[in-house]
mmCIF file of C-alpha atoms in Angstrom:
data_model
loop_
_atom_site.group_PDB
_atom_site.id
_atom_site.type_symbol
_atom_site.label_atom_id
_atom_site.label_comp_id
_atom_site.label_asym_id
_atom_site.label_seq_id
_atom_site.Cartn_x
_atom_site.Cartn_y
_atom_site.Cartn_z
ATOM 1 C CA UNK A 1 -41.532 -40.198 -79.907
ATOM 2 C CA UNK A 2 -39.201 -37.964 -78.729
ATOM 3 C CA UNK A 3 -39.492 -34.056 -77.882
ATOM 4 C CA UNK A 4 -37.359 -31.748 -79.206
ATOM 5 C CA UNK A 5 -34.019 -30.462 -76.857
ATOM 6 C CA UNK A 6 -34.855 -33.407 -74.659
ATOM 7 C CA UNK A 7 -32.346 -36.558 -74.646
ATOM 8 C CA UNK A 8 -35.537 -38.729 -72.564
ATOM 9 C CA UNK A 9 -38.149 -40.532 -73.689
ATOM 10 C CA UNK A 10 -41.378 -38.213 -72.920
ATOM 11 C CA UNK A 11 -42.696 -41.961 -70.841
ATOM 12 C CA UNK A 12 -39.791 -41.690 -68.582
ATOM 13 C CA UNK A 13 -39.866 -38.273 -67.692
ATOM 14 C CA UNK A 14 -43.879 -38.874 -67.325
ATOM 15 C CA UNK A 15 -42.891 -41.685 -64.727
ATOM 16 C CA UNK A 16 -40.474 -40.043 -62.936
ATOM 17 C CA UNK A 17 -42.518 -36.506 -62.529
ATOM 18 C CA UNK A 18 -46.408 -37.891 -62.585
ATOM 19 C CA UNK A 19 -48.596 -35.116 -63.304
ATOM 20 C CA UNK A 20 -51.034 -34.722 -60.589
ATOM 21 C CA UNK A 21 -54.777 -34.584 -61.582
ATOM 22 C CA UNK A 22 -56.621 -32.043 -59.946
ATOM 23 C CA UNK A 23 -58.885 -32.836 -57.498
ATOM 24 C CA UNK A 24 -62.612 -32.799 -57.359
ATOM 25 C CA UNK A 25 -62.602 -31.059 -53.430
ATOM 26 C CA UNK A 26 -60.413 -28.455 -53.604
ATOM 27 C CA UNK A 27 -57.805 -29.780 -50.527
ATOM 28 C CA UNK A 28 -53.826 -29.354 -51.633
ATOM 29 C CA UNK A 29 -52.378 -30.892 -53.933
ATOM 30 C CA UNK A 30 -48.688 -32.400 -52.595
ATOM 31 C CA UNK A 31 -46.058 -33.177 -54.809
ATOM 32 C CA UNK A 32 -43.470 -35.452 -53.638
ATOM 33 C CA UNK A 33 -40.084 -34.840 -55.021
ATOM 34 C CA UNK A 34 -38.419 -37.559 -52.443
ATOM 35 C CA UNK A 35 -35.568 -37.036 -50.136
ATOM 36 C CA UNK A 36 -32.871 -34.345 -50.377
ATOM 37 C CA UNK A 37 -29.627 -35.245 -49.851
ATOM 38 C CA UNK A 38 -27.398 -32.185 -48.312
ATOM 39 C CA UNK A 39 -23.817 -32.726 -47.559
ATOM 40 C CA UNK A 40 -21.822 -30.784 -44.783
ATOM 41 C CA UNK A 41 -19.588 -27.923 -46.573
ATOM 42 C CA UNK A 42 -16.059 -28.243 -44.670
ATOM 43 C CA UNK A 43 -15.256 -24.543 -44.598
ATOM 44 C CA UNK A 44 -18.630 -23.597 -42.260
ATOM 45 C CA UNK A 45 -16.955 -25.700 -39.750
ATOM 46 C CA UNK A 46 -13.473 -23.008 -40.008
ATOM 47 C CA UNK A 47 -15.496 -20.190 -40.025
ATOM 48 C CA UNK A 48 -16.929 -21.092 -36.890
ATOM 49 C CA UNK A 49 -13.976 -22.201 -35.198
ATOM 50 C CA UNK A 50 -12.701 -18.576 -36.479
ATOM 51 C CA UNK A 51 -15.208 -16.974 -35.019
ATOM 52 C CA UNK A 52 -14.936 -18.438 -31.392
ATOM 53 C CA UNK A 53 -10.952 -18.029 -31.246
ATOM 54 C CA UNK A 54 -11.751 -14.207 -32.318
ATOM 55 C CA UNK A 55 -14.075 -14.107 -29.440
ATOM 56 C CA UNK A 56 -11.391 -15.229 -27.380
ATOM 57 C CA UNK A 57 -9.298 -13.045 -28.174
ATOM 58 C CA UNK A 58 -11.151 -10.434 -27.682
ATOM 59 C CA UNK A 59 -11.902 -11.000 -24.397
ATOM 60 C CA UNK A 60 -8.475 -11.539 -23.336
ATOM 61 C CA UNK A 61 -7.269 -8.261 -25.508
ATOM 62 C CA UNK A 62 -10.289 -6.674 -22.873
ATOM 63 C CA UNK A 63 -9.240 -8.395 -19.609
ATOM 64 C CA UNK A 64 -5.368 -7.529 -20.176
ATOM 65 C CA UNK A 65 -6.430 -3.712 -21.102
ATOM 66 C CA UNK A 66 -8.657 -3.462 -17.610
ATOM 67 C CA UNK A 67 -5.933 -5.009 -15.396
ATOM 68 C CA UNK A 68 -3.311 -2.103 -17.231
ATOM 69 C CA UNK A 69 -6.017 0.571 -16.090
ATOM 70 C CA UNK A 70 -5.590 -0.735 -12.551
ATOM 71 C CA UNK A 71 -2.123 -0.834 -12.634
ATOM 72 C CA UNK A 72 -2.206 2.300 -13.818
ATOM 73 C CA UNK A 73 -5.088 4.055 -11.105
ATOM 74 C CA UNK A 74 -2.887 2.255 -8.463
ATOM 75 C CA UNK A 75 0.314 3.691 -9.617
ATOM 76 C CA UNK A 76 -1.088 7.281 -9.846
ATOM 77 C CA UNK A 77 -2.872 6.924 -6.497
ATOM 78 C CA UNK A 78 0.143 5.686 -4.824
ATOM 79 C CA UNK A 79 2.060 8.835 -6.143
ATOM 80 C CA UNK A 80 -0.660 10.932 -5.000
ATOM 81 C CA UNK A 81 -0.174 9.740 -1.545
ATOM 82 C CA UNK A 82 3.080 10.208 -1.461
ATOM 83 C CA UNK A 83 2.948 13.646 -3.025
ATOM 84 C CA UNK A 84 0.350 14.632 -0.144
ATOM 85 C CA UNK A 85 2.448 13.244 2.634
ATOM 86 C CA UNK A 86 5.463 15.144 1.549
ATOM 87 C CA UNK A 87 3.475 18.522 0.845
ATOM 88 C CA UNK A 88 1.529 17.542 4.763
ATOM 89 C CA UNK A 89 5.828 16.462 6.124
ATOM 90 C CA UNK A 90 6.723 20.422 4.300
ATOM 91 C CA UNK A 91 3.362 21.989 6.081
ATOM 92 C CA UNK A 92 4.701 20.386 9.394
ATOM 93 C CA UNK A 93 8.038 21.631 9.698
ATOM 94 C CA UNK A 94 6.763 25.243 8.581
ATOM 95 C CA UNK A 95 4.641 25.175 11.162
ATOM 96 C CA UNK A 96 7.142 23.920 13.792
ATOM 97 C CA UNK A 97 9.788 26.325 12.514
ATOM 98 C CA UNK A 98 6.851 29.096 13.199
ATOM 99 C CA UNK A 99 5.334 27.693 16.450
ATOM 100 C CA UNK A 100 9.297 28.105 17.888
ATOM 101 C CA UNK A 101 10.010 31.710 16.665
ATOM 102 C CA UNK A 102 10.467 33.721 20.373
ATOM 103 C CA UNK A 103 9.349 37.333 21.368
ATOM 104 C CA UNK A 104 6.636 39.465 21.294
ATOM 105 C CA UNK A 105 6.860 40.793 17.922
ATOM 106 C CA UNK A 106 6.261 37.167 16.209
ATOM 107 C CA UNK A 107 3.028 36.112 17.778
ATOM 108 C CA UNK A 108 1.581 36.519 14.492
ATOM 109 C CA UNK A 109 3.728 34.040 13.065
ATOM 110 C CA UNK A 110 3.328 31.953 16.044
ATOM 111 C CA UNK A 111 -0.516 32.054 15.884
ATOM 112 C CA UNK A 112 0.092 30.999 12.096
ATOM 113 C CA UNK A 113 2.235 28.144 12.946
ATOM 114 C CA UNK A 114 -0.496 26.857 15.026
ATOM 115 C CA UNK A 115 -3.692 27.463 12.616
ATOM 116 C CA UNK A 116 -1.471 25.578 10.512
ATOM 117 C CA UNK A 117 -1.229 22.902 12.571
ATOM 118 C CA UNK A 118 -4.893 22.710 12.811
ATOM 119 C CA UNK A 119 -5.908 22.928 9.555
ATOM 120 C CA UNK A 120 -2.843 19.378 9.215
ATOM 121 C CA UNK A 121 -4.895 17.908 12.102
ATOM 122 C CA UNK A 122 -8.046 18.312 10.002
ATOM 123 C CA UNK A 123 -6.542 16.928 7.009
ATOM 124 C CA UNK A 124 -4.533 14.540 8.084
ATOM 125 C CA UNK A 125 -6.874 12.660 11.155
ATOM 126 C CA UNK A 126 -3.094 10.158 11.721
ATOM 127 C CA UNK A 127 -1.273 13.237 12.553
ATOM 128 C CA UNK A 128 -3.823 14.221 15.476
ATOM 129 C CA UNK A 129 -1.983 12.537 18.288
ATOM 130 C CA UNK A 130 1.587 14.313 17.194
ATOM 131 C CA UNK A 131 -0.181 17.888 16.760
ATOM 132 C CA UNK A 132 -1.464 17.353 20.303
ATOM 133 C CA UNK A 133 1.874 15.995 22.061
ATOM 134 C CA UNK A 134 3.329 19.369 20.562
ATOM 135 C CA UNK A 135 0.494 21.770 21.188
ATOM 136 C CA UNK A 136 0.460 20.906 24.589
ATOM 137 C CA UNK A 137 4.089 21.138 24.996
ATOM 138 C CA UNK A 138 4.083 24.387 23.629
ATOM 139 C CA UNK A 139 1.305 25.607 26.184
ATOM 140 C CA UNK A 140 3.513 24.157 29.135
ATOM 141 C CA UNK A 141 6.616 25.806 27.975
ATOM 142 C CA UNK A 142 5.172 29.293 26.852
ATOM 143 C CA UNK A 143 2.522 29.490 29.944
ATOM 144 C CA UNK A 144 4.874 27.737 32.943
ATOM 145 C CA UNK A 145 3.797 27.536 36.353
ATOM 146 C CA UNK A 146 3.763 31.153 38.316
ATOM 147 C CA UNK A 147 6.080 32.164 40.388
ATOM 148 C CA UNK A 148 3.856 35.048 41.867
ATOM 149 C CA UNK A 149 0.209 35.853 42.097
ATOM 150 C CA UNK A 150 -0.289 32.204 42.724
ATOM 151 C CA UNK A 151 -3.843 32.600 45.096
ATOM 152 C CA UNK A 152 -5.108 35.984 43.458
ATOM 153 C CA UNK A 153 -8.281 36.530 41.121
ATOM 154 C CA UNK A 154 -7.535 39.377 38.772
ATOM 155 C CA UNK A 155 -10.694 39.524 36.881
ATOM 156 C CA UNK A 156 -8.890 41.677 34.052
ATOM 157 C CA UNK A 157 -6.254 38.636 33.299
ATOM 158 C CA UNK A 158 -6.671 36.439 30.015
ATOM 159 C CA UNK A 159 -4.023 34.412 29.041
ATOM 160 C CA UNK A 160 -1.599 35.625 25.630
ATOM 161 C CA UNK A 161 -3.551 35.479 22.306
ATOM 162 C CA UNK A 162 -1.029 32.467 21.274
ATOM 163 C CA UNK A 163 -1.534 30.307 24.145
ATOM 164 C CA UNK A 164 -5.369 30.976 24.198
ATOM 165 C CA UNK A 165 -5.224 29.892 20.718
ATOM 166 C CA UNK A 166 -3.467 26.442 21.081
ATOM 167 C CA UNK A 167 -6.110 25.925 23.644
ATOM 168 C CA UNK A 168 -8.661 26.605 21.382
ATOM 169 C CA UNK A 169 -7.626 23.816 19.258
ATOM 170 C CA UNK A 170 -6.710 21.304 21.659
ATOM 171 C CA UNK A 171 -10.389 21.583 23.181
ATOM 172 C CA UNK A 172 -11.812 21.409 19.582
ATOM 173 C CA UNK A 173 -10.545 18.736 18.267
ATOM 174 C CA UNK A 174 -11.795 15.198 17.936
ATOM 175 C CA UNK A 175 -11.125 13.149 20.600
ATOM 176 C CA UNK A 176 -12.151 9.833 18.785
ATOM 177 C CA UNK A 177 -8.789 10.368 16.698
ATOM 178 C CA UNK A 178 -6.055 10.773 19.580
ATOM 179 C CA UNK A 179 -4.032 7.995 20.558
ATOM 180 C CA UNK A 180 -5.230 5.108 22.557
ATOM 181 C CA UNK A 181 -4.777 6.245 25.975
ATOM 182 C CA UNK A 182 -3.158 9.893 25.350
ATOM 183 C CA UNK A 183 -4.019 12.539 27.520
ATOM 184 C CA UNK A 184 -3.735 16.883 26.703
ATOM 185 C CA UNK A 185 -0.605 17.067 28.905
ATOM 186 C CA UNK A 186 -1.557 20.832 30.535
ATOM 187 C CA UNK A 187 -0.348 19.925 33.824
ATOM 188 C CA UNK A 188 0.947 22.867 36.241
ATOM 189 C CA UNK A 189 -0.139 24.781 33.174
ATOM 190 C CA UNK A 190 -0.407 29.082 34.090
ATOM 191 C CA UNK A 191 -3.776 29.015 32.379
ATOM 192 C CA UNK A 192 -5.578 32.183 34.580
ATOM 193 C CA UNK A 193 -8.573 33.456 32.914
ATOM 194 C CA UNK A 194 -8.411 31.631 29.437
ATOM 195 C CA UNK A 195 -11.364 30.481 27.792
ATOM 196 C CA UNK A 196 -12.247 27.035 27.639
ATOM 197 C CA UNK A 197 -16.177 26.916 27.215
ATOM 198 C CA UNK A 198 -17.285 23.468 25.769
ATOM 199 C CA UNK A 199 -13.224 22.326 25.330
ATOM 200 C CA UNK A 200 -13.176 18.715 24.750
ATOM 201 C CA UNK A 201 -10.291 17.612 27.844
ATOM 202 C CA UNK A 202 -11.938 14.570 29.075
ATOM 203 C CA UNK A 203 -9.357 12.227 30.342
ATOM 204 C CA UNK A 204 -6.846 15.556 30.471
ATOM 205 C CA UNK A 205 -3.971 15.830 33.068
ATOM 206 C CA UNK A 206 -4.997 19.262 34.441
ATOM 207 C CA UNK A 207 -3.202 18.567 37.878
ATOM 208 C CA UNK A 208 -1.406 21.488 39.333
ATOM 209 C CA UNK A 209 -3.160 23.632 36.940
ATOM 210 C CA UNK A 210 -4.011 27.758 37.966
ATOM 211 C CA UNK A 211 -7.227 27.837 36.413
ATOM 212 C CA UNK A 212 -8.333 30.878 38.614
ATOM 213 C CA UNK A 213 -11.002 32.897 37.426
ATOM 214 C CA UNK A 214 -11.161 30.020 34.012
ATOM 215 C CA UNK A 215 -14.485 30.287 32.018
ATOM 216 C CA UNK A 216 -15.040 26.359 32.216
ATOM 217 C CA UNK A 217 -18.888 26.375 31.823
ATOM 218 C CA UNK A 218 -20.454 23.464 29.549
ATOM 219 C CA UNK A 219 -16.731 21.735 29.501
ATOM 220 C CA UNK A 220 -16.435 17.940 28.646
ATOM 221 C CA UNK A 221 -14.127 17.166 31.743
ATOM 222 C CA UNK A 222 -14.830 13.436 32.677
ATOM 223 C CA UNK A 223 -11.773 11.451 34.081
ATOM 224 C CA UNK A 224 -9.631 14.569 34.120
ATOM 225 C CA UNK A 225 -6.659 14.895 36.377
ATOM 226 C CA UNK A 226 -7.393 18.008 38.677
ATOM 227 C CA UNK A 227 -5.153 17.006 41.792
ATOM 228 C CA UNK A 228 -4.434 19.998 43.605
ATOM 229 C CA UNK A 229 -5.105 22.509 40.858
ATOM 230 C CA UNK A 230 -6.118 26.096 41.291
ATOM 231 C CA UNK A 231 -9.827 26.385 40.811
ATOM 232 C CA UNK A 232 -10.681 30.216 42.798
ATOM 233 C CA UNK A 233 -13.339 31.831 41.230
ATOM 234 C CA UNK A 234 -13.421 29.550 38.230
ATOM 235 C CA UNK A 235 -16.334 29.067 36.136
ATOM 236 C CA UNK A 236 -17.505 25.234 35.942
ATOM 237 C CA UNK A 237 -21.558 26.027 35.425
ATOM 238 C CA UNK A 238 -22.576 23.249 33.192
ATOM 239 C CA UNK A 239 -19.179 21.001 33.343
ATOM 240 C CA UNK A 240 -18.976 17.335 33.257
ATOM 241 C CA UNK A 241 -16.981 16.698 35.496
ATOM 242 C CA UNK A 242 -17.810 12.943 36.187
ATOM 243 C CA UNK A 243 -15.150 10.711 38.251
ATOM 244 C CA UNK A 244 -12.814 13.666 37.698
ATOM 245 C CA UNK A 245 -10.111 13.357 40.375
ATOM 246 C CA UNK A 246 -10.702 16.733 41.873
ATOM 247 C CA UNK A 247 -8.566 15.886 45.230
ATOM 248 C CA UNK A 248 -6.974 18.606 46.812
ATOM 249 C CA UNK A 249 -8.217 21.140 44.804
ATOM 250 C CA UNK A 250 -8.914 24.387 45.380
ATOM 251 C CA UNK A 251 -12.331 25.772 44.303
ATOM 252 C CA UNK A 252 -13.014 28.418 46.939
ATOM 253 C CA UNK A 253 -15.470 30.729 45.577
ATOM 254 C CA UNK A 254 -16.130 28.479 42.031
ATOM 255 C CA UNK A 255 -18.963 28.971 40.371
ATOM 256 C CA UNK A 256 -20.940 26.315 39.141
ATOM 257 C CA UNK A 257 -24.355 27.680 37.472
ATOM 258 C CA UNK A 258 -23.709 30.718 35.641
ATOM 259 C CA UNK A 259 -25.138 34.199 36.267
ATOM 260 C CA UNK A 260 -26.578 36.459 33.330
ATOM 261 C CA UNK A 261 -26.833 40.362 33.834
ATOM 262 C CA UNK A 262 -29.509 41.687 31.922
ATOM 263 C CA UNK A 263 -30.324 45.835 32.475
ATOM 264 C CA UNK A 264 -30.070 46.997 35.746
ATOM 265 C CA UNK A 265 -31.807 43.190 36.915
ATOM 266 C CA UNK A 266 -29.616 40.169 37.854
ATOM 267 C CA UNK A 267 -31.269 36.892 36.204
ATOM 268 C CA UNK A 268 -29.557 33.979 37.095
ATOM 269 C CA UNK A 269 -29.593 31.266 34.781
ATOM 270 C CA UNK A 270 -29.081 27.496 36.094
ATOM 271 C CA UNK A 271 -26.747 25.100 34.624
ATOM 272 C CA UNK A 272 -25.963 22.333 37.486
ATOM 273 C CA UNK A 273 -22.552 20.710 37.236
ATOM 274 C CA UNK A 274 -22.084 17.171 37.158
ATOM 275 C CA UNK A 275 -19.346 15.756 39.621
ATOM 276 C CA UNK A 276 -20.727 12.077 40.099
ATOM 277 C CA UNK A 277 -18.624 10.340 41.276
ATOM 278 C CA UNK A 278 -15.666 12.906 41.190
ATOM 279 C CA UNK A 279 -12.764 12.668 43.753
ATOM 280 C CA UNK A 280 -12.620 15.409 46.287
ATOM 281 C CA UNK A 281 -10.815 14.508 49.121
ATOM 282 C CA UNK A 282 -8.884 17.127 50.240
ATOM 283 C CA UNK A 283 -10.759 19.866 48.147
ATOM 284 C CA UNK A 284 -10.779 23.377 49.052
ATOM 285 C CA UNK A 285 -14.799 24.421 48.615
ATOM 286 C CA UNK A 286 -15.374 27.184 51.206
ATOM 287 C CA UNK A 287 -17.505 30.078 49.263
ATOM 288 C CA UNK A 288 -17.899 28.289 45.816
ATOM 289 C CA UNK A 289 -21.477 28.206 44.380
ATOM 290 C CA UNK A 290 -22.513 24.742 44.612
ATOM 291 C CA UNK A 291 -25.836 24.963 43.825
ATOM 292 C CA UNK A 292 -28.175 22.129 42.053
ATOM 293 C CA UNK A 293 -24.939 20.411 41.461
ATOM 294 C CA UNK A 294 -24.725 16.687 41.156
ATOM 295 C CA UNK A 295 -22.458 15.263 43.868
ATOM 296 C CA UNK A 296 -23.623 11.572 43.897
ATOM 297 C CA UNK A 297 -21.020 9.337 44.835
ATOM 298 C CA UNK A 298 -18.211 12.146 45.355
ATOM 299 C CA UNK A 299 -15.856 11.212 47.461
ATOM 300 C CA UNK A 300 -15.350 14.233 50.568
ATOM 301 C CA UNK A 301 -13.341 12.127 52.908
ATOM 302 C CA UNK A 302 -10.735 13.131 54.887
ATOM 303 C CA UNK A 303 -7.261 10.479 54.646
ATOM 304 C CA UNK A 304 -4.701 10.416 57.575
ATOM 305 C CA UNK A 305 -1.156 11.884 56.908
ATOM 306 C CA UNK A 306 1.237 9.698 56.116
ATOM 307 C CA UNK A 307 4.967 9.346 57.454
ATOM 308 C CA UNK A 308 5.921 11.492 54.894
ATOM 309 C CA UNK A 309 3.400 13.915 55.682
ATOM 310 C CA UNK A 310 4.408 13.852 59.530
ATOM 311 C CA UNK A 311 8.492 14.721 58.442
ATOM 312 C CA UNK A 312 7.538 18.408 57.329
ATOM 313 C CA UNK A 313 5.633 18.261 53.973
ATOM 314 C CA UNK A 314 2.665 19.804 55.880
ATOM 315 C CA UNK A 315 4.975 22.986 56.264
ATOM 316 C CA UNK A 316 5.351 22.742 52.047
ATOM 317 C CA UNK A 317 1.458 23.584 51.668
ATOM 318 C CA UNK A 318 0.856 19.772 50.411
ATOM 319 C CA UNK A 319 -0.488 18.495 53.780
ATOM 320 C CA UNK A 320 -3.565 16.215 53.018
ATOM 321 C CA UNK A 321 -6.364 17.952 54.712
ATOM 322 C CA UNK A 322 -10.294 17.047 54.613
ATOM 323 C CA UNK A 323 -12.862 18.557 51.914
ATOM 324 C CA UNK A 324 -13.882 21.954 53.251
ATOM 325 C CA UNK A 325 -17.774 23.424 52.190
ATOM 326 C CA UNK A 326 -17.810 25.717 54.512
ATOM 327 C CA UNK A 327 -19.767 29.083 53.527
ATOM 328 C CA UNK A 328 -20.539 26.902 50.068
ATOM 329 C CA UNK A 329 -23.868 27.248 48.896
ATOM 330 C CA UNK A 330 -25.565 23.596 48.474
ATOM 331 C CA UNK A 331 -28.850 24.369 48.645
ATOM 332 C CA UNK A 332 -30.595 21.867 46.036
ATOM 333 C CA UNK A 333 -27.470 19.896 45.713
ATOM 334 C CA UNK A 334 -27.611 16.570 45.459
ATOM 335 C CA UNK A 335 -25.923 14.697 48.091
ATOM 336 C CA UNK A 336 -26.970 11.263 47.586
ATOM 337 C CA UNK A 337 -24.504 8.248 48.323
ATOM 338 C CA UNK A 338 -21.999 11.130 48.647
ATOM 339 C CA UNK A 339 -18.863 9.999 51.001
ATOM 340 C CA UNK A 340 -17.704 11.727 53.725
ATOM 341 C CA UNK A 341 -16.366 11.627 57.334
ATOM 342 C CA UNK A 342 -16.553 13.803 60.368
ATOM 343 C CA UNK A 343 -13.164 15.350 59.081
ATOM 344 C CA UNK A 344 -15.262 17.242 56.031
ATOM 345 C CA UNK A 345 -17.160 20.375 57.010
ATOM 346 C CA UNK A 346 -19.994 21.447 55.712
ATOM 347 C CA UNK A 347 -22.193 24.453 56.341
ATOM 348 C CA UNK A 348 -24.650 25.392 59.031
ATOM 349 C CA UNK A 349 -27.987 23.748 57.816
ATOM 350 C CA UNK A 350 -26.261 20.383 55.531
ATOM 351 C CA UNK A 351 -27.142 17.476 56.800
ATOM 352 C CA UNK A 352 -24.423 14.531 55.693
ATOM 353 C CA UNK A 353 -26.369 11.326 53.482
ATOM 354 C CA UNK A 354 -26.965 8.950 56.103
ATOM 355 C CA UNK A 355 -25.776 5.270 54.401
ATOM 356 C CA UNK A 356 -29.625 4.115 54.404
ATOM 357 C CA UNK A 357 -30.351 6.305 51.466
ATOM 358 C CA UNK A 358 -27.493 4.628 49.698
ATOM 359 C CA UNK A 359 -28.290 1.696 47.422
#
């Protein structure tokens, strides 16, 4: 018997699907159809293979855009260098073209020229070492060494505004960015009453220097080159002057603490200056104001005269001679390990270190 729309015998279709007959328990009934065959379809294999190559590509579309932004951010760096070098090389030669304009009546475009040349220093920390070769030549030129007035204190006397001014930049400026080895170059410099509290000249060739009646209190002067400069009356309360070669100097009447007038009452104020270790052999220190200073390890020996000496450069006023204290004040100065010979004079009262108290 046959069904009708169906081309099977209803027994074959029976065998094939078997009607399950429900169960008594109530657990599933499974109906097992047999394997399933699936076959691979080519073009999932292509559009996977697409997919990683656009991947790819992708990422070396990205890679190839990042290294064109660096190109680029170097390229517009490197052009911004160069445009700030050549406005800093224009800003220079301004300021040199200023710093050399002569007379009285262009001290304002001097003092220009040389805030300008500060403000390049501050900007431009590779230019230090130049700005300080050429403010210290301009100090020597504009401020030579005096042909009059040499040994006089004239309490009144400051230095012109332009020369104080270069000062004031060469003593605040960094030292850690000069040159390796460079020194301020201020030697036989007329530098008579400037102001050069706190000035950063350690290491500085000061030798020959008139610093009379100089306001050095607190200064960083460590190393400096002092030979035979001009020291009268000079302020130096507070100093470092560490292994400073001080030889020859002369500091008659120096102060070294500081005094404050307040009212009609003198108060005095103590700041001890430190010269441990300096050199002064040959120093000048009758009536300077030694007290509380540190003098360990100074060096206050007398040396012999040489041949030279002995052929008439004593008659030139360059005759090595011993240290001279007289009429200084050490009282609470430290004179520990300090060096001296019977050729150094010291006032009524001093007692020399004896070499037991040295270590």
């Amino acid at each position: 018997m046959r069904t009708r729309g169906s081309t099977q015998p209803a027994s074959r279709f029976r065998d094939r699907v078997a009607r399950p007959r429900p169960r008594t328990d109530g657990a599933p009934v499974r109906l097992d159809l047999g394997a399933v065959e699936v076959k691979p379809d080519p073009w999932q294999r292509w559009i996977a293979v697409g997919q990683v190559v656009s991947v790819l590509v992708l990422a070396v579309g990205l890679y190839l855009t990042y290294r064109a932004n660096q190109e680029t951010s170097s390229a517009n760096r490197e052009q911004h260098r160069l445009t700030a070098e050549g406005q800093i090389t224009e800003r220079f030669a301004t300021a040199i073209e200023q710093l050399g304009e002569p007379g009285k009546d262009k001290i304002d475009v001097r003092l220009g020229g040389i805030y300008s040349l500060e403000r390049i220093m501050r900007d431009s920390t590779v230019d230090q070492p130049t700005i300080v070769d050429v403010l210290s030549a301009f100090v020597r030129v504009h401020a030579p060494t005096p042909t009059t007035g040499r040994d006089t204190f004239d309490p009144k006397r400051v230095p012109p505004v332009d020369i104080q001014a270069a000062l004031n930049v060469l003593g605040q400026r960094d030292p850690v960015q000069d040159r390796s080895g460079q020194q301020v170059d201020l030697h036989g410099a007329d530098l008579r009453g400037a102001d050069l509290r706190g000035a950063r000249l350690g290491g500085a060739d000061l030798s020959g220097a008139f610093l009379t009646g100089t306001d050095l209190s607190g200064a960083e002067l460590r190393r400096a080159h002092l030979t035979d400069a001009v020291l009268i009356a000079a302020v130096l309360s507070g100093a470092d002057l560490s292994l400073a070669d001080l030889s020859g100097a002369d500091l008659r009447t120096a102060r070294l603490l500081v005094g404050l007038r307040r009212g009609t009452v003198d108060a005095y104020a103590f700041s001890p200056t430190t010269l441990t270790g300096a050199d002064l052999r040959g120093a000048d220190l009758r009536g300077s104001l030694l007290r509380g200073a540190d003098l360990r390890g100074a060096h206050l020996r007398g040396r012999a005269p040489t041949r030279a000496d002995q052929t008439g450069l004593c008659q030139l006023g360059v005759c090595p001679r011993a240290a001279e204290l007289l009429d200084a004040d050490l009282r609470e100065a430290d004179l520990t390990c300090v060096s001296m010979d019977n050729r150094t004079s010291l006032p009524d009262g001093i007692q020399p270190p004896r070499p037991d108290e040295c270590d």
